[in-house]
């Protein structure tokens, strides 16, 4: 689980500009420049943590000497009341960076928690839980990182690193056979070709065309089983569309290799995490 530091710095700077603008009017009005404080970041509900390194980077943008002692690591399961990190530094830095740090931490931990829940439901099967491109614009890198922290896997990162021929592509390209052939000619030999199908006839056509991965779109468990039997290991099989906690186990039991879930990122509930401070003291001169 790695994050690109340069991408993070740009994201943090852009987000701080959005929040702070010309300055933190409240903090700068009532908090002395030399005030220092300490406190902790706490999980108010149970879940899986993701985003602690980003939260630390936010505070360091204001206070290079900021002290951040992580008591948990990304990917850890925590209980309500667990202290995630102890913090200390300039009071202005902490108060100004608090909301952005928590926004990242809460959102990413929510994704990791939802992912971990689905991963646990398919335990004992060969299926992997994977994400999609249904991410928040500008936040894809950290959201996909959070999926990995929760024990899931990443689908393609963007349009540039994988071929996924969907229904609208097929309408324009003239069908599965022509689309796969064109994709094969137009892509590097290292890239796998994936095709979305809606029925068993599409499964057979995708196999004949030589697809590497066949995506079963909105199929029920019984039809998935038939599709897996037809494919018989000649391509990877992905289940997608309408996957939830209620039916993910049935999809996995059908024998698919991958289960993609857009809800991991597009509509996840943030984990409740707070920051609490103690007394303020003057900075040593």
Short mmCIF file of N, CA, C and O in Angstrom, two decimals, residues 47-104:
data_model
loop_
_atom_site.label_atom_id
_atom_site.label_comp_id
_atom_site.label_asym_id
_atom_site.label_seq_id
_atom_site.Cartn_x
_atom_site.Cartn_y
_atom_site.Cartn_z
N UNK A 47 -13.97 0.17 13.16
CA UNK A 47 -13.78 0.08 11.72
C UNK A 47 -12.33 -0.20 11.37
O UNK A 47 -11.56 -0.65 12.22
N UNK A 48 -11.98 0.06 10.11
CA UNK A 48 -10.62 -0.13 9.63
C UNK A 48 -10.05 1.24 9.27
O UNK A 48 -10.68 2.03 8.57
N UNK A 49 -8.84 1.50 9.76
CA UNK A 49 -8.22 2.82 9.59
C UNK A 49 -7.53 2.93 8.24
O UNK A 49 -6.87 2.00 7.77
N UNK A 50 -7.64 4.11 7.62
CA UNK A 50 -6.86 4.44 6.43
C UNK A 50 -6.71 5.96 6.37
O UNK A 50 -7.67 6.69 6.65
N UNK A 51 -5.51 6.43 6.05
CA UNK A 51 -5.28 7.85 5.87
C UNK A 51 -4.46 8.54 6.94
O UNK A 51 -4.29 9.76 6.89
N UNK A 52 -3.91 7.80 7.90
CA UNK A 52 -3.12 8.44 8.95
C UNK A 52 -1.91 9.18 8.41
O UNK A 52 -1.63 10.31 8.85
N UNK A 53 -1.15 8.64 7.45
CA UNK A 53 -0.01 9.39 6.92
C UNK A 53 -0.43 10.70 6.25
O UNK A 53 0.31 11.69 6.29
N UNK A 54 -1.61 10.71 5.63
CA UNK A 54 -2.08 11.94 4.98
C UNK A 54 -2.46 12.97 6.03
O UNK A 54 -2.16 14.16 5.88
N UNK A 55 -3.11 12.54 7.08
CA UNK A 55 -3.45 13.47 8.16
C UNK A 55 -2.20 14.11 8.73
O UNK A 55 -2.15 15.33 8.99
N UNK A 56 -1.16 13.32 8.91
CA UNK A 56 0.11 13.86 9.43
C UNK A 56 0.69 14.90 8.47
O UNK A 56 1.15 15.97 8.90
N UNK A 57 0.65 14.62 7.17
CA UNK A 57 1.18 15.56 6.18
C UNK A 57 0.43 16.88 6.19
O UNK A 57 1.02 17.95 5.98
N UNK A 58 -0.88 16.83 6.42
CA UNK A 58 -1.67 18.06 6.48
C UNK A 58 -1.14 18.98 7.58
O UNK A 58 -0.90 20.18 7.36
N UNK A 59 -0.94 18.45 8.77
CA UNK A 59 -0.46 19.28 9.89
C UNK A 59 0.97 19.78 9.65
O UNK A 59 1.31 20.90 10.03
N UNK A 60 1.79 18.96 9.03
CA UNK A 60 3.18 19.37 8.78
C UNK A 60 3.27 20.49 7.74
O UNK A 60 4.31 21.15 7.63
N UNK A 61 2.23 20.69 6.96
CA UNK A 61 2.22 21.79 6.02
C UNK A 61 2.32 23.14 6.76
O UNK A 61 2.85 24.11 6.24
N UNK A 62 1.80 23.18 7.98
CA UNK A 62 1.81 24.41 8.77
C UNK A 62 2.92 24.43 9.81
O UNK A 62 3.38 25.50 10.21
N UNK A 63 3.31 23.26 10.28
CA UNK A 63 4.27 23.16 11.38
C UNK A 63 5.23 22.00 11.12
O UNK A 63 4.93 20.85 11.44
N UNK A 64 6.39 22.29 10.51
CA UNK A 64 7.34 21.22 10.17
C UNK A 64 7.80 20.42 11.40
O UNK A 64 8.20 19.27 11.26
N UNK A 65 7.73 21.04 12.58
CA UNK A 65 8.16 20.35 13.80
C UNK A 65 7.01 19.64 14.49
O UNK A 65 7.15 19.15 15.62
N UNK A 66 5.87 19.57 13.83
CA UNK A 66 4.68 18.95 14.40
C UNK A 66 4.96 17.50 14.83
O UNK A 66 5.61 16.74 14.11
N UNK A 67 4.48 17.13 16.00
CA UNK A 67 4.69 15.78 16.52
C UNK A 67 3.43 14.94 16.30
O UNK A 67 2.35 15.30 16.76
N UNK A 68 3.61 13.86 15.58
CA UNK A 68 2.49 12.97 15.26
C UNK A 68 2.92 11.55 15.58
O UNK A 68 3.73 10.95 14.89
N UNK A 69 2.38 11.01 16.67
CA UNK A 69 2.72 9.65 17.08
C UNK A 69 1.55 8.73 16.77
O UNK A 69 0.55 8.70 17.49
N UNK A 70 1.67 7.98 15.69
CA UNK A 70 0.60 7.07 15.30
C UNK A 70 0.56 5.87 16.23
O UNK A 70 1.58 5.23 16.48
N UNK A 71 -0.61 5.58 16.76
CA UNK A 71 -0.81 4.42 17.62
C UNK A 71 -1.54 3.29 16.89
O UNK A 71 -1.85 2.25 17.47
N UNK A 72 -1.83 3.54 15.62
CA UNK A 72 -2.42 2.53 14.75
C UNK A 72 -1.79 2.69 13.37
O UNK A 72 -1.15 3.71 13.09
N UNK A 73 -1.96 1.69 12.54
CA UNK A 73 -1.45 1.75 11.18
C UNK A 73 -2.60 1.59 10.20
O UNK A 73 -3.62 0.97 10.51
N UNK A 74 -2.45 2.14 9.01
CA UNK A 74 -3.48 1.96 8.00
C UNK A 74 -3.70 0.46 7.77
O UNK A 74 -2.74 -0.31 7.62
N UNK A 75 -4.95 0.07 7.76
CA UNK A 75 -5.29 -1.34 7.62
C UNK A 75 -5.65 -2.01 8.93
O UNK A 75 -6.17 -3.13 8.94
N UNK A 76 -5.38 -1.33 10.06
CA UNK A 76 -5.71 -1.89 11.38
C UNK A 76 -7.20 -1.80 11.65
O UNK A 76 -7.86 -0.80 11.32
N UNK A 77 -7.73 -2.83 12.29
CA UNK A 77 -9.10 -2.78 12.79
C UNK A 77 -9.08 -2.15 14.19
O UNK A 77 -8.26 -2.53 15.02
N UNK A 78 -9.95 -1.18 14.41
CA UNK A 78 -9.98 -0.49 15.70
C UNK A 78 -11.38 -0.53 16.30
O UNK A 78 -12.37 -0.71 15.59
N UNK A 79 -11.43 -0.35 17.61
CA UNK A 79 -12.70 -0.35 18.33
C UNK A 79 -13.13 1.09 18.64
O UNK A 79 -12.32 2.01 18.59
N UNK A 80 -14.39 1.29 19.00
CA UNK A 80 -14.83 2.62 19.44
C UNK A 80 -13.98 3.08 20.63
O UNK A 80 -13.78 2.32 21.57
N UNK A 81 -13.49 4.29 20.58
CA UNK A 81 -12.67 4.82 21.65
C UNK A 81 -11.18 4.60 21.45
O UNK A 81 -10.37 5.09 22.26
N UNK A 82 -10.78 3.89 20.40
CA UNK A 82 -9.35 3.66 20.15
C UNK A 82 -8.66 4.97 19.79
O UNK A 82 -9.15 5.76 18.98
N UNK A 83 -7.50 5.22 20.42
CA UNK A 83 -6.69 6.39 20.08
C UNK A 83 -5.84 6.03 18.87
O UNK A 83 -5.03 5.09 18.90
N UNK A 84 -6.01 6.77 17.80
CA UNK A 84 -5.29 6.50 16.56
C UNK A 84 -3.94 7.19 16.51
O UNK A 84 -2.99 6.67 15.92
N UNK A 85 -3.85 8.37 17.12
CA UNK A 85 -2.60 9.11 17.11
C UNK A 85 -2.59 10.15 18.22
O UNK A 85 -3.64 10.71 18.58
N UNK A 86 -1.40 10.38 18.78
CA UNK A 86 -1.20 11.50 19.72
C UNK A 86 -0.51 12.61 18.95
O UNK A 86 0.41 12.36 18.15
N UNK A 87 -0.93 13.85 19.16
CA UNK A 87 -0.41 14.97 18.39
C UNK A 87 0.02 16.10 19.32
O UNK A 87 -0.50 16.25 20.43
N UNK A 88 0.98 16.89 18.85
CA UNK A 88 1.44 18.06 19.62
C UNK A 88 2.10 19.03 18.65
O UNK A 88 2.79 18.63 17.71
N UNK A 89 1.89 20.33 18.89
CA UNK A 89 2.52 21.33 18.02
C UNK A 89 1.86 22.68 18.16
O UNK A 89 1.15 22.95 19.14
N UNK A 90 2.10 23.54 17.18
CA UNK A 90 1.53 24.88 17.21
C UNK A 90 0.01 24.80 17.17
O UNK A 90 -0.58 24.09 16.35
N UNK A 91 -0.62 25.54 18.05
CA UNK A 91 -2.09 25.47 18.15
C UNK A 91 -2.76 25.93 16.85
O UNK A 91 -3.75 25.34 16.41
N UNK A 92 -2.21 26.98 16.25
CA UNK A 92 -2.80 27.46 15.00
C UNK A 92 -2.73 26.38 13.91
O UNK A 92 -3.67 26.21 13.13
N UNK A 93 -1.62 25.70 13.83
CA UNK A 93 -1.45 24.67 12.81
C UNK A 93 -2.47 23.56 12.99
O UNK A 93 -3.08 23.08 12.02
N UNK A 94 -2.67 23.15 14.23
CA UNK A 94 -3.60 22.05 14.50
C UNK A 94 -5.04 22.46 14.20
O UNK A 94 -5.80 21.73 13.55
N UNK A 95 -5.42 23.64 14.65
CA UNK A 95 -6.80 24.10 14.47
C UNK A 95 -7.13 24.37 13.00
O UNK A 95 -8.23 24.09 12.54
N UNK A 96 -6.17 24.90 12.28
CA UNK A 96 -6.41 25.20 10.87
C UNK A 96 -6.42 23.93 10.01
O UNK A 96 -7.20 23.83 9.07
N UNK A 97 -5.58 22.98 10.35
CA UNK A 97 -5.51 21.75 9.55
C UNK A 97 -6.48 20.67 9.99
O UNK A 97 -6.64 19.66 9.29
N UNK A 98 -7.14 20.87 11.14
CA UNK A 98 -7.97 19.81 11.73
C UNK A 98 -9.02 19.26 10.77
O UNK A 98 -9.13 18.05 10.57
N UNK A 99 -9.82 20.13 10.16
CA UNK A 99 -10.94 19.64 9.35
C UNK A 99 -10.47 18.88 8.12
O UNK A 99 -11.02 17.82 7.80
N UNK A 100 -9.45 19.38 7.44
CA UNK A 100 -8.98 18.67 6.25
C UNK A 100 -8.39 17.31 6.63
O UNK A 100 -8.66 16.30 5.99
N UNK A 101 -7.58 17.29 7.70
CA UNK A 101 -6.99 16.02 8.14
C UNK A 101 -8.07 15.00 8.48
O UNK A 101 -7.99 13.83 8.09
N UNK A 102 -9.09 15.44 9.19
CA UNK A 102 -10.17 14.53 9.56
C UNK A 102 -11.02 14.14 8.35
O UNK A 102 -11.50 13.00 8.27
N UNK A 103 -11.22 15.06 7.42
CA UNK A 103 -12.00 14.73 6.22
C UNK A 103 -11.34 13.59 5.45
O UNK A 103 -12.00 12.64 5.02
N UNK A 104 -10.03 13.69 5.26
CA UNK A 104 -9.30 12.61 4.59
C UNK A 104 -9.42 11.31 5.39
O UNK A 104 -9.72 10.25 4.85
#
